[in-house]
Amino acid sequence: MPDRRRSLIYWIVLSPLLLINLFPFAVMISTALTPADEVLSGDTQWIPSRFAWENFVDMWQTVDFGTALMNSLVVGVLTTVLTILVSVPAAYAMVRLDFKGKTAFQTFLLITQMFSPVVLVIGLFRLVVGIGALDSLVALSVLYCCFHIAFAVWMLRSYFASIPAELEHAAWLEGASALHAIRTVFVPMAAPAVAVTAIFTFIGAWNEYALALAILRSAEHYTLPLKIAALSSGRYQVEWHHVMAATFVATIPVAIVFMWLQRHMITGLSGGAVKG
């Protein structure tokens, strides 16, 4: 009974925060399901007169939403894979190896986290134009990777430091090579941190707007932020039911990734607190 009472108190205390976080989603879903004539006339209610599921079909067909969705998936997955492939060895080296310039490298990573893509967008645009990679999803993914590596390395480093090196040493004593010990002992234990880093990297690439606006030029290469922004700008009348329907669909892949990796979330975030 005390546990139930404590849970009830927790829910009561957290309910205002829960309502604040759910309010934008409630507005989004309500508007997305409201018939077009009610939205355009301004006569909207929390509960629509009927659920206009055709808004999603119309939105998908009229704005070529499927292409933008695929572009964002390509950019998000490619950015995540590249970032993990670079960050995991770098974080492992910072924790396990002693090399000249290690302190300078750590300081360099901290400094690079202070820069925003918006600040560097003009220089990056000139660089991309100079190498002939303008309007390329691959070039955009590489740029995203560059901005996420520093954060990913520091996030992985704190967790990797909590994994005892003695476990790898024991594998060496059993005759395993260094690479085999890393693959069979270290990597499975580091999976929670890698999963959390992948979530943050994917979400960052999925939601980024400013750099994509500068690099991508053709509509067939637009990512979801650009496509959704195009629905609400440069028009005499904004079709909010399409904007909200597109926004709702854009949240689904992120929710799937989060639910897929959520079992690693708490372990990955709290594991680095053991030893830093």
CSV table of C-alpha atoms in Angstrom, one decimal, residues 9-200:
chain,number,residue,atom,x,y,z
A,9,ILE,CA,2.0,11.1,-5.3
A,10,TYR,CA,4.7,10.9,-8.0
A,11,TRP,CA,2.0,10.9,-10.7
A,12,ILE,CA,0.2,13.8,-9.2
A,13,VAL,CA,3.5,15.8,-8.9
A,14,LEU,CA,4.6,15.0,-12.4
A,15,SER,CA,1.2,15.4,-14.1
A,16,PRO,CA,1.6,19.2,-14.8
A,17,LEU,CA,4.9,18.5,-16.5
A,18,LEU,CA,3.3,15.6,-18.4
A,19,LEU,CA,0.5,17.8,-19.6
A,20,ILE,CA,2.9,20.5,-20.7
A,21,ASN,CA,4.9,18.0,-22.8
A,22,LEU,CA,1.8,16.4,-24.3
A,23,PHE,CA,0.0,19.6,-25.1
A,24,PRO,CA,1.8,20.3,-28.5
A,25,PHE,CA,1.2,16.7,-29.6
A,26,ALA,CA,-2.5,17.1,-28.7
A,27,VAL,CA,-2.8,20.2,-30.8
A,28,MET,CA,-0.9,18.5,-33.7
A,29,ILE,CA,-3.0,15.4,-33.7
A,30,SER,CA,-6.3,17.3,-33.3
A,31,THR,CA,-5.4,19.7,-36.2
A,32,ALA,CA,-4.2,16.8,-38.4
A,33,LEU,CA,-7.5,15.0,-38.1
A,34,THR,CA,-9.7,18.1,-38.5
A,35,PRO,CA,-11.5,18.4,-41.9
A,36,ALA,CA,-9.9,20.9,-44.3
A,37,ASP,CA,-12.9,23.2,-44.5
A,38,GLU,CA,-13.0,23.6,-40.7
A,39,VAL,CA,-9.2,24.3,-40.5
A,40,LEU,CA,-9.3,26.9,-43.3
A,41,SER,CA,-12.4,28.6,-41.9
A,42,GLY,CA,-10.8,28.9,-38.5
A,43,ASP,CA,-13.7,27.1,-36.9
A,44,THR,CA,-11.6,24.4,-35.1
A,45,GLN,CA,-12.3,22.5,-32.0
A,46,TRP,CA,-10.3,20.1,-29.8
A,47,ILE,CA,-12.4,17.2,-31.0
A,48,PRO,CA,-13.1,17.5,-34.7
A,49,SER,CA,-16.7,17.0,-36.1
A,50,ARG,CA,-15.2,13.9,-37.8
A,51,PHE,CA,-11.8,12.3,-38.1
A,52,ALA,CA,-10.4,13.4,-41.5
A,53,TRP,CA,-8.0,10.6,-42.2
A,54,GLU,CA,-7.9,11.7,-45.8
A,55,ASN,CA,-5.7,14.6,-44.7
A,56,PHE,CA,-2.7,12.2,-44.4
A,57,VAL,CA,-3.4,10.7,-47.9
A,58,ASP,CA,-3.7,14.2,-49.4
A,59,MET,CA,-0.6,15.4,-47.7
A,60,TRP,CA,1.4,12.4,-48.8
A,61,GLN,CA,0.4,12.8,-52.4
A,62,THR,CA,0.4,16.6,-52.9
A,63,VAL,CA,3.8,17.4,-51.4
A,64,ASP,CA,5.7,14.2,-52.3
A,65,PHE,CA,6.2,13.4,-48.6
A,66,GLY,CA,7.5,9.9,-49.2
A,67,THR,CA,10.6,11.2,-51.0
A,68,ALA,CA,11.4,13.5,-48.2
A,69,LEU,CA,10.9,10.8,-45.6
A,70,MET,CA,13.3,8.5,-47.5
A,71,ASN,CA,15.8,11.3,-47.8
A,72,SER,CA,15.7,11.9,-44.0
A,73,LEU,CA,16.0,8.2,-43.3
A,74,VAL,CA,19.1,8.0,-45.6
A,75,VAL,CA,20.7,11.0,-43.9
A,76,GLY,CA,19.8,9.9,-40.4
A,77,VAL,CA,21.1,6.3,-40.8
A,78,LEU,CA,24.2,7.3,-42.7
A,79,THR,CA,25.1,10.0,-40.2
A,80,THR,CA,24.5,7.6,-37.3
A,81,VAL,CA,26.6,4.8,-38.8
A,82,LEU,CA,29.5,7.1,-39.7
A,83,THR,CA,29.5,8.8,-36.3
A,84,ILE,CA,29.5,5.4,-34.4
A,85,LEU,CA,32.3,4.0,-36.6
A,86,VAL,CA,34.5,7.0,-35.9
A,87,SER,CA,33.5,7.7,-32.3
A,88,VAL,CA,33.8,4.2,-30.8
A,89,PRO,CA,37.5,3.7,-31.7
A,90,ALA,CA,38.3,7.3,-30.7
A,91,ALA,CA,36.6,7.0,-27.3
A,92,TYR,CA,38.3,3.6,-26.7
A,93,ALA,CA,41.7,5.1,-27.5
A,94,MET,CA,41.1,8.0,-25.1
A,95,VAL,CA,40.2,5.5,-22.3
A,96,ARG,CA,42.6,2.6,-22.8
A,97,LEU,CA,45.6,4.1,-24.6
A,98,ASP,CA,48.3,6.6,-23.7
A,99,PHE,CA,49.6,8.6,-26.6
A,100,LYS,CA,51.3,11.8,-27.2
A,101,GLY,CA,48.9,14.7,-27.6
A,102,LYS,CA,46.1,13.0,-25.7
A,103,THR,CA,45.3,16.0,-23.6
A,104,ALA,CA,45.4,18.3,-26.6
A,105,PHE,CA,43.0,16.0,-28.5
A,106,GLN,CA,40.5,16.1,-25.6
A,107,THR,CA,40.7,19.9,-25.4
A,108,PHE,CA,40.2,20.1,-29.2
A,109,LEU,CA,37.0,18.0,-28.9
A,110,LEU,CA,35.7,20.2,-26.2
A,111,ILE,CA,36.3,23.3,-28.3
A,112,THR,CA,34.6,21.9,-31.3
A,113,GLN,CA,31.4,21.3,-29.3
A,114,MET,CA,31.1,25.1,-28.9
A,115,PHE,CA,30.5,25.7,-32.6
A,116,SER,CA,27.1,25.5,-34.1
A,117,PRO,CA,26.4,24.6,-37.7
A,118,VAL,CA,24.6,27.9,-38.1
A,119,VAL,CA,27.8,29.8,-37.3
A,120,LEU,CA,29.8,27.8,-39.9
A,121,VAL,CA,27.2,27.5,-42.5
A,122,ILE,CA,28.7,30.0,-44.9
A,123,GLY,CA,32.2,28.4,-44.8
A,124,LEU,CA,30.7,24.9,-45.1
A,125,PHE,CA,28.7,26.0,-48.1
A,126,ARG,CA,31.7,27.4,-49.9
A,127,LEU,CA,33.6,24.2,-49.0
A,128,VAL,CA,30.9,22.0,-50.4
A,129,VAL,CA,30.6,24.1,-53.6
A,130,GLY,CA,34.4,23.9,-54.0
A,131,ILE,CA,34.5,20.1,-54.0
A,132,GLY,CA,31.4,19.9,-56.2
A,133,ALA,CA,29.2,18.2,-53.6
A,134,LEU,CA,26.3,20.7,-53.5
A,135,ASP,CA,22.9,19.2,-53.3
A,136,SER,CA,24.2,15.8,-52.1
A,137,LEU,CA,22.7,13.8,-49.3
A,138,VAL,CA,26.0,12.0,-48.7
A,139,ALA,CA,27.8,15.4,-48.3
A,140,LEU,CA,25.2,16.5,-45.8
A,141,SER,CA,25.5,13.3,-43.8
A,142,VAL,CA,29.3,13.7,-43.6
A,143,LEU,CA,28.9,17.3,-42.3
A,144,TYR,CA,26.4,16.1,-39.7
A,145,CYS,CA,28.8,13.4,-38.7
A,146,CYS,CA,31.6,16.0,-38.2
A,147,PHE,CA,29.4,18.0,-35.8
A,148,HIS,CA,28.3,14.9,-33.9
A,149,ILE,CA,31.6,13.2,-33.4
A,150,ALA,CA,32.9,15.4,-30.6
A,151,PHE,CA,29.7,14.9,-28.5
A,152,ALA,CA,29.6,11.2,-29.3
A,153,VAL,CA,33.2,10.7,-28.2
A,154,TRP,CA,32.8,12.4,-24.9
A,155,MET,CA,29.5,10.6,-24.2
A,156,LEU,CA,31.1,7.2,-25.0
A,157,ARG,CA,34.3,8.0,-23.1
A,158,SER,CA,32.6,8.4,-19.8
A,159,TYR,CA,30.9,5.1,-20.1
A,160,PHE,CA,33.9,3.2,-21.5
A,161,ALA,CA,35.9,4.4,-18.5
A,162,SER,CA,33.5,2.5,-16.2
A,163,ILE,CA,34.2,-0.9,-18.0
A,164,PRO,CA,37.1,-2.6,-16.1
A,165,ALA,CA,40.2,-3.2,-18.2
A,166,GLU,CA,40.8,-6.4,-16.2
A,167,LEU,CA,38.0,-8.1,-18.2
A,168,GLU,CA,40.0,-7.6,-21.4
A,169,HIS,CA,43.2,-8.7,-19.6
A,170,ALA,CA,41.5,-11.9,-18.6
A,171,ALA,CA,40.6,-12.6,-22.2
A,172,TRP,CA,44.2,-12.0,-23.2
A,173,LEU,CA,45.4,-14.6,-20.6
A,174,GLU,CA,43.0,-17.1,-22.2
A,175,GLY,CA,44.8,-16.6,-25.5
A,176,ALA,CA,42.5,-14.1,-27.1
A,177,SER,CA,44.0,-11.4,-29.3
A,178,ALA,CA,43.5,-7.7,-28.5
A,179,LEU,CA,41.0,-7.3,-31.3
A,180,HIS,CA,39.1,-10.5,-30.3
A,181,ALA,CA,38.9,-9.4,-26.7
A,182,ILE,CA,37.5,-6.0,-27.8
A,183,ARG,CA,34.9,-7.6,-30.1
A,184,THR,CA,33.8,-10.3,-27.6
A,185,VAL,CA,34.2,-8.6,-24.3
A,186,PHE,CA,34.3,-4.9,-24.6
A,187,VAL,CA,31.8,-4.2,-27.4
A,188,PRO,CA,28.9,-6.2,-25.8
A,189,MET,CA,29.4,-4.3,-22.5
A,190,ALA,CA,29.6,-1.0,-24.3
A,191,ALA,CA,26.3,-1.6,-26.3
A,192,PRO,CA,24.1,0.5,-24.0
A,193,ALA,CA,26.3,3.6,-24.4
A,194,VAL,CA,26.5,3.0,-28.2
A,195,ALA,CA,22.8,2.7,-28.4
A,196,VAL,CA,22.2,6.0,-26.5
A,197,THR,CA,24.8,7.8,-28.7
A,198,ALA,CA,23.0,6.4,-31.8
A,199,ILE,CA,19.7,7.8,-30.6
A,200,PHE,CA,21.0,11.3,-30.0
